[in-house]
Short mmCIF file of C-alpha atoms in Angstrom, two decimals:
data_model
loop_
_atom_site.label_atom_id
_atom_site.label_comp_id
_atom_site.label_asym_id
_atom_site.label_seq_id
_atom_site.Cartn_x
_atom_site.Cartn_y
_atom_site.Cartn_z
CA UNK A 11 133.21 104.39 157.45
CA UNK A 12 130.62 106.98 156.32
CA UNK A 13 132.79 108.13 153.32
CA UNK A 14 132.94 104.54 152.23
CA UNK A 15 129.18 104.00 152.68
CA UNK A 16 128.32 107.35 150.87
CA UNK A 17 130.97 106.59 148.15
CA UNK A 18 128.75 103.35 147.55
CA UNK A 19 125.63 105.02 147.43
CA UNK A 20 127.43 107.57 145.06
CA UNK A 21 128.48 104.64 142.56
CA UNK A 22 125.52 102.50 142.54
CA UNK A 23 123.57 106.05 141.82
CA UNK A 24 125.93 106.50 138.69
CA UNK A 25 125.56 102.47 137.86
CA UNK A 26 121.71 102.97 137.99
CA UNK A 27 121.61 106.05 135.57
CA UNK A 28 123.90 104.26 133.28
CA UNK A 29 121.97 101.47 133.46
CA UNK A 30 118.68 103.55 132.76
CA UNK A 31 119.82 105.30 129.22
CA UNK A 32 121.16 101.99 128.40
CA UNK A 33 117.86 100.38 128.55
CA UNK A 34 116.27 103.78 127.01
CA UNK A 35 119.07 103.56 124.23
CA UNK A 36 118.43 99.76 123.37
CA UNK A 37 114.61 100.15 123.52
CA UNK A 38 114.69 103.18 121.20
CA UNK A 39 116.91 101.02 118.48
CA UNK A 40 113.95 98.47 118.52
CA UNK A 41 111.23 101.42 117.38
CA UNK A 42 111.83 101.03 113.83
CA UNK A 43 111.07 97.31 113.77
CA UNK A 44 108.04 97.28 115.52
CA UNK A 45 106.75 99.81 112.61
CA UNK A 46 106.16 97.03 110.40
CA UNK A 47 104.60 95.18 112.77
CA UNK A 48 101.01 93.61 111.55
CA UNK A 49 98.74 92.32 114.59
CA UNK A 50 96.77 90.33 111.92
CA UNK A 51 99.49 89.08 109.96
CA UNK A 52 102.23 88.53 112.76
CA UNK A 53 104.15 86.75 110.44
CA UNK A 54 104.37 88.53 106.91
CA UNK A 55 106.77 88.96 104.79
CA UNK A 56 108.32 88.96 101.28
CA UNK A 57 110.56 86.71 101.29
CA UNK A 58 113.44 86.62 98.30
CA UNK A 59 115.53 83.57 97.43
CA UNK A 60 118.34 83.81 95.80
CA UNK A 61 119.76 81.02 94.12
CA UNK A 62 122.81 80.26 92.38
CA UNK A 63 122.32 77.58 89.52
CA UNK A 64 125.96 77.39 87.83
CA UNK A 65 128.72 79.23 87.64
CA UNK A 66 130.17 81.07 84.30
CA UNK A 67 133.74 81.66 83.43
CA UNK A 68 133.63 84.88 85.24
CA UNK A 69 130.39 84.59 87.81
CA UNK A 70 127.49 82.70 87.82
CA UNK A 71 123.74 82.25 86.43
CA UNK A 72 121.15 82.70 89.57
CA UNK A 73 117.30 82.39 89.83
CA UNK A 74 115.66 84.55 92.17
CA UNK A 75 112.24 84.35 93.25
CA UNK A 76 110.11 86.66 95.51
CA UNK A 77 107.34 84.76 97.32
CA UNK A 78 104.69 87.07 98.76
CA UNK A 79 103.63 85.36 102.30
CA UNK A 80 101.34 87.99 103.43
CA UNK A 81 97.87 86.57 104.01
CA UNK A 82 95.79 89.70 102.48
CA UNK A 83 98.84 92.49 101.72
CA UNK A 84 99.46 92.02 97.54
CA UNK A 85 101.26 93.63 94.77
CA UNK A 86 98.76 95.33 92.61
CA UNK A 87 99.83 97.28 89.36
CA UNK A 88 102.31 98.91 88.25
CA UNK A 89 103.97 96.13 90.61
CA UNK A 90 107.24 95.44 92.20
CA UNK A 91 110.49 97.11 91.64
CA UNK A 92 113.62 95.57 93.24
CA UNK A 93 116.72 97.89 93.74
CA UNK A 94 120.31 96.41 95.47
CA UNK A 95 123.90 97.68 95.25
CA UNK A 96 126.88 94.89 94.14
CA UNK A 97 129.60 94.28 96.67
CA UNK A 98 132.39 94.71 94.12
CA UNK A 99 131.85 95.69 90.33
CA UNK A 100 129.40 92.88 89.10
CA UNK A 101 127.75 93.26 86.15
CA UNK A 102 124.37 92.03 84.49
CA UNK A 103 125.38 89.73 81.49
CA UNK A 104 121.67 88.79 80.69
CA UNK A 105 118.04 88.46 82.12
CA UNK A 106 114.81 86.53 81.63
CA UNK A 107 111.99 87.39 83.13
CA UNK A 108 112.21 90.74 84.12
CA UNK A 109 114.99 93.77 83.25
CA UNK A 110 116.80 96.69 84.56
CA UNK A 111 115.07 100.04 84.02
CA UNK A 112 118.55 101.19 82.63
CA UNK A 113 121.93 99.89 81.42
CA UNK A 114 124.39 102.66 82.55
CA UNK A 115 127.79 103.55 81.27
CA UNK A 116 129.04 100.15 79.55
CA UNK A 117 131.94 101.63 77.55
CA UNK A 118 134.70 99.79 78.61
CA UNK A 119 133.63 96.84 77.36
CA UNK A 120 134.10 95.59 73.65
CA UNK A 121 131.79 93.05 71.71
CA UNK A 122 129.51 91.76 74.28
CA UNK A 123 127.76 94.61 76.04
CA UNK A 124 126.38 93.54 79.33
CA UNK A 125 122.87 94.09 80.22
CA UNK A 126 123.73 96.32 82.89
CA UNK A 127 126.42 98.09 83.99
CA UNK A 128 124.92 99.89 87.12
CA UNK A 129 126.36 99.58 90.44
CA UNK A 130 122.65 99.79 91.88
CA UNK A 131 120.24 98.28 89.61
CA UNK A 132 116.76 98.55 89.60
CA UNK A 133 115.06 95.58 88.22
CA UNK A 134 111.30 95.60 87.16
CA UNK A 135 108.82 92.23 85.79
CA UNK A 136 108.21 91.85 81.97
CA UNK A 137 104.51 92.39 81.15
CA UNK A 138 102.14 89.74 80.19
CA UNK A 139 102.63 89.20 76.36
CA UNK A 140 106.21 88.43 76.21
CA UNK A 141 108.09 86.08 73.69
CA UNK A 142 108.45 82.67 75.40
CA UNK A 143 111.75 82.59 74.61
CA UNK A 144 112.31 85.55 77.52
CA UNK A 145 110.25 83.80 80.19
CA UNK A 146 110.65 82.00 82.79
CA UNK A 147 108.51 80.21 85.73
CA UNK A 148 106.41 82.80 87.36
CA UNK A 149 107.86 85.66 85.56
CA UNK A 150 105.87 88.46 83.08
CA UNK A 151 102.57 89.50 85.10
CA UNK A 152 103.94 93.15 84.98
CA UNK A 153 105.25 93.24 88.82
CA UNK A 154 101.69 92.13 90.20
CA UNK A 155 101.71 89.44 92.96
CA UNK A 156 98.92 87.74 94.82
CA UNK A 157 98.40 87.87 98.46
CA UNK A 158 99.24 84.19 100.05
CA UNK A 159 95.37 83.24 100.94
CA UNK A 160 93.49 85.05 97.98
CA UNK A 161 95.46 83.36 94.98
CA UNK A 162 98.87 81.29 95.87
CA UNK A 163 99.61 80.46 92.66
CA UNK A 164 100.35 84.09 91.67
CA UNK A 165 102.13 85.11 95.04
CA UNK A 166 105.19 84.32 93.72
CA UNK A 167 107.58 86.33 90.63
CA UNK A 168 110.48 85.22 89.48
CA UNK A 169 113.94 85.81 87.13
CA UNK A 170 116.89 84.51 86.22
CA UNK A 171 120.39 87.18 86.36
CA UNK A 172 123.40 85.99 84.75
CA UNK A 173 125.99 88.01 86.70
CA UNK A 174 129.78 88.60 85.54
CA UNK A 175 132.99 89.95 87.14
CA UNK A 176 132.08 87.93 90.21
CA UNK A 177 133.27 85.21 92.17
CA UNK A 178 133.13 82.00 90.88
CA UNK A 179 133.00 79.95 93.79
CA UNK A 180 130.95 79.64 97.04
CA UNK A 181 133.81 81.62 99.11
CA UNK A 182 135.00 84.06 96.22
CA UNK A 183 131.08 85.01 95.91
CA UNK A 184 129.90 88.60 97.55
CA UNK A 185 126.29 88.87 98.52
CA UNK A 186 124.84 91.74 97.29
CA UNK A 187 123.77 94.99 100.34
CA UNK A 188 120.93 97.38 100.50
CA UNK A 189 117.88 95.72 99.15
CA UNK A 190 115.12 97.89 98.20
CA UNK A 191 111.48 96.82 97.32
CA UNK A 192 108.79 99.35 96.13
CA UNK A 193 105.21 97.32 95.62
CA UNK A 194 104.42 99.34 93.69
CA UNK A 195 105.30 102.62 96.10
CA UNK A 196 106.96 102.68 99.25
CA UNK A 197 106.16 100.87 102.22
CA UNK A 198 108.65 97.92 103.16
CA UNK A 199 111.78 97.32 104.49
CA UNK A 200 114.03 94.78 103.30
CA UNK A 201 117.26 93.48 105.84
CA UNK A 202 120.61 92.34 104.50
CA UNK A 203 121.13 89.23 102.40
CA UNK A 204 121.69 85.82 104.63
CA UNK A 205 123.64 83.06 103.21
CA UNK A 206 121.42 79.82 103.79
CA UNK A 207 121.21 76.12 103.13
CA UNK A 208 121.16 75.79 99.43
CA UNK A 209 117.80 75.16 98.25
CA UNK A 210 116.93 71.71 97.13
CA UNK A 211 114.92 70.49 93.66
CA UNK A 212 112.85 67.51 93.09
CA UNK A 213 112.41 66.47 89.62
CA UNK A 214 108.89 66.17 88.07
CA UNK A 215 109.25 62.29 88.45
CA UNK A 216 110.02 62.97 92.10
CA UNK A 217 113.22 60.34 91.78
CA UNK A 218 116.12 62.99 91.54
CA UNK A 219 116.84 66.08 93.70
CA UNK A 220 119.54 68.72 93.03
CA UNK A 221 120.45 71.34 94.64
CA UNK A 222 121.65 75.28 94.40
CA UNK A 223 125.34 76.12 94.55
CA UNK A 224 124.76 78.42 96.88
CA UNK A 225 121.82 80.06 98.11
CA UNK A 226 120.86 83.20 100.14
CA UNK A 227 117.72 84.77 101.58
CA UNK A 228 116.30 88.18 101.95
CA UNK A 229 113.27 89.54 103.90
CA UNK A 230 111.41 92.21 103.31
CA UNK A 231 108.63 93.70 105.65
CA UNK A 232 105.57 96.43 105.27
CA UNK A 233 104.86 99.40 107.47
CA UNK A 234 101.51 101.10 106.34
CA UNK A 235 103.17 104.23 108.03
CA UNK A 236 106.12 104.19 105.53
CA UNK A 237 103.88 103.64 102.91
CA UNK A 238 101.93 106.39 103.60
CA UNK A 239 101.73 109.22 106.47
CA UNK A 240 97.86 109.19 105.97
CA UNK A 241 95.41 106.56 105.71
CA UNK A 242 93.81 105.31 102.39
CA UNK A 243 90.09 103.61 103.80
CA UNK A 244 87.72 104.49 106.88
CA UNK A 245 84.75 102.79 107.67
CA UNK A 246 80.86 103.83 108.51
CA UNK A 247 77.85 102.47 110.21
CA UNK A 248 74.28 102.08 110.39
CA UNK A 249 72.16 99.49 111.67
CA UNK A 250 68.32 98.57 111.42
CA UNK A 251 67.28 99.49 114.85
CA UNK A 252 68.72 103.04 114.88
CA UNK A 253 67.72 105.93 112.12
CA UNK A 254 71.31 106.97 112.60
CA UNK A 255 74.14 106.74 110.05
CA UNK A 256 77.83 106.87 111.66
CA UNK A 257 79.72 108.70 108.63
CA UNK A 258 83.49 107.87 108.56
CA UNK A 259 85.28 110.63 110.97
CA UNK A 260 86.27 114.28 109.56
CA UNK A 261 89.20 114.48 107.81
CA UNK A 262 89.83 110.85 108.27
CA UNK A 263 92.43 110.67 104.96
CA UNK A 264 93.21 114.40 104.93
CA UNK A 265 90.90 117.69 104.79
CA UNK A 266 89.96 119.87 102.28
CA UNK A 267 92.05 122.53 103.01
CA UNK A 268 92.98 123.87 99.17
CA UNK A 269 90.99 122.36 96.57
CA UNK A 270 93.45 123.96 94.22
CA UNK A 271 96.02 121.77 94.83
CA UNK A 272 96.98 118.62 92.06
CA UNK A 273 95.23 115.43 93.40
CA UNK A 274 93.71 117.19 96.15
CA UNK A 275 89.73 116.46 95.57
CA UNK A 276 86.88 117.40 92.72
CA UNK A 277 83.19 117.70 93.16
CA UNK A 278 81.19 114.83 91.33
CA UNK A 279 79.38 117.63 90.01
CA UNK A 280 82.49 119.66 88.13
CA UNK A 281 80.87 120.25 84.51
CA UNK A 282 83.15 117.87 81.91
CA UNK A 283 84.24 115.68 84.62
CA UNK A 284 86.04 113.35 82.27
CA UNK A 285 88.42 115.83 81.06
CA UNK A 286 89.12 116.48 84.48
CA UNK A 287 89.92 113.05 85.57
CA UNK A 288 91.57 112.08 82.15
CA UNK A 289 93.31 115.37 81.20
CA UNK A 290 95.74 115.07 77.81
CA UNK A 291 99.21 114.18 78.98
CA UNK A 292 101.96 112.56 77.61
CA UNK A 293 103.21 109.15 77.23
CA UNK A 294 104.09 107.68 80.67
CA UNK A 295 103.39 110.32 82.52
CA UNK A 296 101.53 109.48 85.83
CA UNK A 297 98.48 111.21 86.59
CA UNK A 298 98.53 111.99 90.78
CA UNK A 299 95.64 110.54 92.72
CA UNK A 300 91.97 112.27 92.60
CA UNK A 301 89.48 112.07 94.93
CA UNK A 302 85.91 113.06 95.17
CA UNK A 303 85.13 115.61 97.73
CA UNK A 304 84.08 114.49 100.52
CA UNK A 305 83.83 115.09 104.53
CA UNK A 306 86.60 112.18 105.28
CA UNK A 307 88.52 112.67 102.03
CA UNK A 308 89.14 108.75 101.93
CA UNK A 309 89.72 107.04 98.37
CA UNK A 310 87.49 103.64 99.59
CA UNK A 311 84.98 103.91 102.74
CA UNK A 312 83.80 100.38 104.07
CA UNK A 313 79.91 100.61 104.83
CA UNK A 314 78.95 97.70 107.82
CA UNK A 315 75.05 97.58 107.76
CA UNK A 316 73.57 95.31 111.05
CA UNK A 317 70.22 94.85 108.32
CA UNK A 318 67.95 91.83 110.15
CA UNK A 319 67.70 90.17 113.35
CA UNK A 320 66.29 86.71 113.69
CA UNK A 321 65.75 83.63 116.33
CA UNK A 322 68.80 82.17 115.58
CA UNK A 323 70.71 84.36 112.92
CA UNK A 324 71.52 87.96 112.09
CA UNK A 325 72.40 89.44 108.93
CA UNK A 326 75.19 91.98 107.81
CA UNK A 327 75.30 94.27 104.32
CA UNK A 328 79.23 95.30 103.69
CA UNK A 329 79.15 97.69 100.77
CA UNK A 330 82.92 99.26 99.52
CA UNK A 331 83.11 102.34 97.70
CA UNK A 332 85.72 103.78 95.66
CA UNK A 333 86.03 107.73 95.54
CA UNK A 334 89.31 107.38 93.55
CA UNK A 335 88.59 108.83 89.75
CA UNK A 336 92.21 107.50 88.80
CA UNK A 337 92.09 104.21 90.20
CA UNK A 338 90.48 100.53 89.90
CA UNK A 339 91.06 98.31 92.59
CA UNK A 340 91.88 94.66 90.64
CA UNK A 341 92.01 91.85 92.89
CA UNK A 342 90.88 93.74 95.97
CA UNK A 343 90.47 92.10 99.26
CA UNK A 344 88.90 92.93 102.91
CA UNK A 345 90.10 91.73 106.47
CA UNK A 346 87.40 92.18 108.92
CA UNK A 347 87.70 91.39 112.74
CA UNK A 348 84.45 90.21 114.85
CA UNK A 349 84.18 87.89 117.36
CA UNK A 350 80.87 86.29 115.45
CA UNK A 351 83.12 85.63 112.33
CA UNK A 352 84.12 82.45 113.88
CA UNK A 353 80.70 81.47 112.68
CA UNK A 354 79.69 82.39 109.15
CA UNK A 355 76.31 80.44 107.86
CA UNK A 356 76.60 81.88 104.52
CA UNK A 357 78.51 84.84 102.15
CA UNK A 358 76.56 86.31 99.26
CA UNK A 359 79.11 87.44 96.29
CA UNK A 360 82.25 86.95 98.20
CA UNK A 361 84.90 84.85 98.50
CA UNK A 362 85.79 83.91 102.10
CA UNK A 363 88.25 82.89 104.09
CA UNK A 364 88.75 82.54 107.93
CA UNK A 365 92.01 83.43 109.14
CA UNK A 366 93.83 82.77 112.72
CA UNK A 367 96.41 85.12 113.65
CA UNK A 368 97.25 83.43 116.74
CA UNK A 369 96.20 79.75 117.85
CA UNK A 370 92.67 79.58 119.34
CA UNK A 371 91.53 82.83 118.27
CA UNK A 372 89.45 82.76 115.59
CA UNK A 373 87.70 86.38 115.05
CA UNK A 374 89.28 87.80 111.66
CA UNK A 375 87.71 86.72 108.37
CA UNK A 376 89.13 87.84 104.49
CA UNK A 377 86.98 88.58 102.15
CA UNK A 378 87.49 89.20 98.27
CA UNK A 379 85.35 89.22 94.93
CA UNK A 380 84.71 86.64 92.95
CA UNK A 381 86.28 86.13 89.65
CA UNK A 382 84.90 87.57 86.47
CA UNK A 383 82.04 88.56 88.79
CA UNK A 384 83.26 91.53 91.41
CA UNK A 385 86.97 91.02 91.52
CA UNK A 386 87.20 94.42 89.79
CA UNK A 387 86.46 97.62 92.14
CA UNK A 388 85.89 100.12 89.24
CA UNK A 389 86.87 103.51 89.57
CA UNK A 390 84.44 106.62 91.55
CA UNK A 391 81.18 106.62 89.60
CA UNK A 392 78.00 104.88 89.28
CA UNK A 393 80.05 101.72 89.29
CA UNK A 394 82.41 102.31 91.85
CA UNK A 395 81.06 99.97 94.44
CA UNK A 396 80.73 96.10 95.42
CA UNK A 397 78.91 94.74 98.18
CA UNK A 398 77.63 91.89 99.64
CA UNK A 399 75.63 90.38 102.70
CA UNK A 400 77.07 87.99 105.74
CA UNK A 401 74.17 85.66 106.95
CA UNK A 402 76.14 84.59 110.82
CA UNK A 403 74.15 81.98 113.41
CA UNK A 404 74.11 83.47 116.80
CA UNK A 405 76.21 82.30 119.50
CA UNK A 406 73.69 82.88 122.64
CA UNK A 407 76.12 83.28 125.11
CA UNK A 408 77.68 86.25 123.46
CA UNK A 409 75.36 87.61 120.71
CA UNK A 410 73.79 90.91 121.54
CA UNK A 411 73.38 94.49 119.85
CA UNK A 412 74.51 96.33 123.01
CA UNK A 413 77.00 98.58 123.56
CA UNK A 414 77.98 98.24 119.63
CA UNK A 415 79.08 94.85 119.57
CA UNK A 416 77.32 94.32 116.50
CA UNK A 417 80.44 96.54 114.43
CA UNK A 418 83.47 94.77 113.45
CA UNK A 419 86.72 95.25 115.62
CA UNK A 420 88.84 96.75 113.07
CA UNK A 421 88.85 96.40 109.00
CA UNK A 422 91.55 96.13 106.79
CA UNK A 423 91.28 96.84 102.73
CA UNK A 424 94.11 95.72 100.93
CA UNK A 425 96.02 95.25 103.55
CA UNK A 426 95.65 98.95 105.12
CA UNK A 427 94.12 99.45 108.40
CA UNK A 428 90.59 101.60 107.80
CA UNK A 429 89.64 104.53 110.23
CA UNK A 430 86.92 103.14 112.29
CA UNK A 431 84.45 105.91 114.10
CA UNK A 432 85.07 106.36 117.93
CA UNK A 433 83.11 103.92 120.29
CA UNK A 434 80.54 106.34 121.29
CA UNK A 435 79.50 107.43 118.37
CA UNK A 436 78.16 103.92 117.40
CA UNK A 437 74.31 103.37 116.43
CA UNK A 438 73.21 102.77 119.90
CA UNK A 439 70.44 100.10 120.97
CA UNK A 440 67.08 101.99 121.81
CA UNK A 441 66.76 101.38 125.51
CA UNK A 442 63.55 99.44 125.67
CA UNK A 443 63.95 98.04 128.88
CA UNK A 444 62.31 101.17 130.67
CA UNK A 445 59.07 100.55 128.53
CA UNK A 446 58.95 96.84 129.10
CA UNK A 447 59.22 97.41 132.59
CA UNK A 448 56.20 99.49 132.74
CA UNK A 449 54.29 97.61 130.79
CA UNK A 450 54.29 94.58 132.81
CA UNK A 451 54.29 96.73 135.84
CA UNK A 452 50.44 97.93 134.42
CA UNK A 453 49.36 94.67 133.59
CA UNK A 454 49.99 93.31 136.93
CA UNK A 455 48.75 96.47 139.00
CA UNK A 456 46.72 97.94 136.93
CA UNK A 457 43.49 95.03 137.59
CA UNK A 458 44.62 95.25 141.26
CA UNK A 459 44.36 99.56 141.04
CA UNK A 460 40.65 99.17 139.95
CA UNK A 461 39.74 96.58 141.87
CA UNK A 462 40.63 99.05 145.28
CA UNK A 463 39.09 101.38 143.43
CA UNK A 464 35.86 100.03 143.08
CA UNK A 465 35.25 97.91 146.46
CA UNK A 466 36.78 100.83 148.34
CA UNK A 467 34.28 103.18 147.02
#
C-alpha cells in the first residue's frame, strides 16, 4: 500500500513539472505578440485587402488597398514598401499605382515581358505627379499615409496587380506568404494572408452592388521596439511655481560616447555647419541621421510648461523641438495622457482631438499642427520648433499641483512613446503650508501674548 501511495505522489510530481514547462513554453510563444502591443491604441493596425476583380486567361486582375487604422501612428516619407513571396511562380503582368523596385530575370518569356518576374517582390507607391493614365484611387502620394484621426482621407494607398501564371478560379488561386511592410523603416509585423468574405461595392447611385471574386485580408502590426532599440523623443518640465527645469534624463536616446562616429551628434556651433549637415553625395544616396549634441541625445524633446494658475482654470505651454539636422517632421502629431484632458476650454495653434482607448476613460488627447500654419516641424535650427498653449477648467475634486499631478502621464510623438523624467525629480510644490500655519498661529496668539504681557507686568 505504501509503494502504491508513493508511486502516486511520484506521478502527479512528474504530471505537475510537465504541466509547469508547458505553461512556461505556451506563455513564452505569446512574448512576441504582446511586443506590438499599444496601450493607447489597443486596436491598431494596417490592415491590407486584397481583392480580386476578374480573372485573365492565365490569373487574375486584383486591387489592393492598405488602410492605416492607427489613431496617431502614420506613414511619413519615403513611405511604405510592401514585400511578399508567390505560392507558386506568379508573375506581375502590369501595375497602376505603384511598381516593383525591380523586374528580375524575365528571359524565358517572348513578346510580352511581364512587369515582374521576382519570386519576392517589393512593391513601392508612385510619387505625386504621375500621368493619370497610371493612377488609380488613392494611389501616387509617394508611400505616405495619414494616421486614422489626423487626416482619414489619406490613411488609405492603393494599386491594382495584374498577376499571371496563377489560378484562375477561387479554388485554383494560392494566397500569397510572408508579408513584409517597412513604413518607411522597420517596425511592424504583418501575419499570413486570410481568405475572407469577398468585399462588396455600391455604385455611386447607391442602386447596384457587386462584389470581389475573391477576397483576402492581411494585418500588419507596429512594435516601437522593432522599429528601433532606442527611443526617438523624451520629454522635460518646468512649471511657474518652481525655478527648476526637469531636463529630459541622460542619455535618454543614446550617449555621446564617440562623436566620431557617422550620425552620431554635431555641436550647433561646428564652423560651416551646412556643409556638415548637407555634405556632397551622390544621387540617392541617404544621408544617416544627425543630431545636435546634447545631454539626452534625443532627435525631438517635448517641453510641458504648468505657466498660470487661476480660480477656475490653469494654463499649459507644450513647445516640440527638433534636434534632427536631416529631418522635417511633415504632418507631425502628439498623444498626451492627463487626467484633466477630459476637459479642454481652449487649444491655441493646434488641432485637437480627444481620444478613448477604452470605454469611460477619457484622459489621452492628440494633438497636431494646423495646416499651412505649423503642420511642418522644420529641421534643428532657429526654426526647429512649434508650440502652443492648453487653456483646461479645473475639476475641483481632483485639480491640484501636488505631488506632480500637474505633468502629463505619458506622451507620444508620432506614435513613439517619449522618455518621461522619473517621478521624483518633478518640479515640486513649495510647501507653504508650514508658513500659513504660523501665520495664523501669530495672528491669533500674538494679541493674546501682549496682552499677558502687559496686565501681568
Amino acid at each position: 500500500m505504501e509503494s502504491f501511495f508513493s508511486r502516486s505522489t511520484s506521478i502527479v510530481a512528474r504530471l505537475s513539472f510537465l504541466a509547469f514547462w508547458i505553461v512556461f513554453l505556451i506563455s513564452s510563444s505569446s512574448f512576441t505578440s504582446t511586443e506590438a502591443y499599444d496601450a493607447l491604441d489597443p486596436e491598431g493596425n494596417i490592415t491590407m485587402k486584397w481583392d480580386v476583380m476578374s480573372w485573365t486567361p492565365d490569373g487574375y486582375v486584383a486591387v489592393v488597398t492598405m488602410f492605416n487604422f492607427q489613431k496617431y501612428r502614420h506613414i511619413q516619407s519615403p513611405g511604405w514598401t510592401l514585400g511578399w513571396k508567390w505560392a507558386k511562380k506568379e508573375v506581375i503582368w502590369s501595375m497602376v499605382g505603384a511598381q516593383t523596385t525591380e523586374q528580375g530575370d524575365c528571359s524565358k518569356y517572348k513578346g510580352n515581358i511581364p512587369h515582374c518576374c521576382k519570386k519576392d517582390p517589393t512593391v513601392v507607391d508612385l510619387l505625386p505627379g504621375t500621368p493619370y493614365n497610371q493612377q488609380i484611387a488613392n494611389c501616387c502620394r509617394g508611400g505616405v499615409m495619414n494616421s486614422w484621426v489626423q487626416d482619414p482621407a489619406t490613411a488609405a494607398s492603393s494599386f491594382q496587380i495584374s498577376v499571371g501564371a496563377a489560378g484562375t478560379t477561387n479554388k485554383t488561386v494560392r494566397v500569397p506568404r510572408n508579408f513584409t511592410l517597412m513604413g518607411p523603416g522597420p517596425g511592424y509585423t504583418c501575419g499570413p494572408a486570410k481568405i475572407v468574405k469577398p468585399t462588396k461595392f455600391v455604385t455611386s447611385d447607391t442602386r447596384r452592388t457587386t462584389q470581389a471574386m475573391m477576397t483576402w485580408n492581411i494585418t500588419c502590426t507596429y512594435s516601437q521596439f522593432l522599429a528601433q532599440r532606442t527611443p526617438t523623443c523624451c520629454v522635460s518640465l518646468s512649471s511657474f511655481y518652481n525655478e527648476t527645469i526637469v531636463g529630459c534624463p541622460t542619455c535618454a536616446c543614446g550617449c555621446q560616447n564617440n562623436r566620431t562616429e557617422s550620425g552620431a551628434c554635431l555641436d550647433p556651433d561646428t564652423p560651416h555647419l551646412a556643409s556638415v549637415v548637407s555634405p556632397p553625395t551622390k544621387k540617392g544616396v541617404i544621408l544617416p541621421p544627425l543630431v545636435q549634441c546634447t545631454r539626452h541625445m534625443c532627435p525631438i524633446r517635448v517641453h510641458w510648461h504648468v505657466k498660470q494658475n487661476y480660480k477656475e482654470y490653469w494654463r499649459v505651454k507644450i513647445t516640440i523641438t527638433n534636434f534632427n539636422y536631416r529631418l522635417n517632421y511633415t504632418q507631425w502629431n502628439l498623444v498626451a495622457q492627463h487626467p484633466n484632458l477630459d476637459n479642454i476650454t481652449q487649444i491655441f495653434s493646434f488641432n485637437y482631438k480627444s481620444l478613448t482607448p477604452y470605454a469611460g476613460l477619457n484622459d489621452t488627447a492628440m494633438l497636431w499642427g494646423v495646416k499651412f500654419y505649423n503642420d511642418f516641424l522644420s529641421e534643428a535650427g532657429p526654426l526647429g520648433n512649434v508650440q502652443s498653449e492648453i487653456l483646461f477648467r479645473k475639476d475641483q475634486s481632483t485639480f491640484t499641483f501636488e505631488k506632480g499631478w500637474a505633468f502629463p502621464r505619458r506622451i507620444y510623438f508620432n506614435g513613439d512613446n517619449c522618455v518621461m523624467p522619473p517621478p521624483d525629480a518633478y518640479p515640486f510644490l513649495p510647501n507653504a503650508g508650514f508658513r500659513s500655519e504660523i501665520s495664523v498661529f501669530a495672528a491669533v496668539f500674538f494679541p493674546v501674548l501682549v496682552f499677558v504681557f502687559f496686565f501681568s507686568a
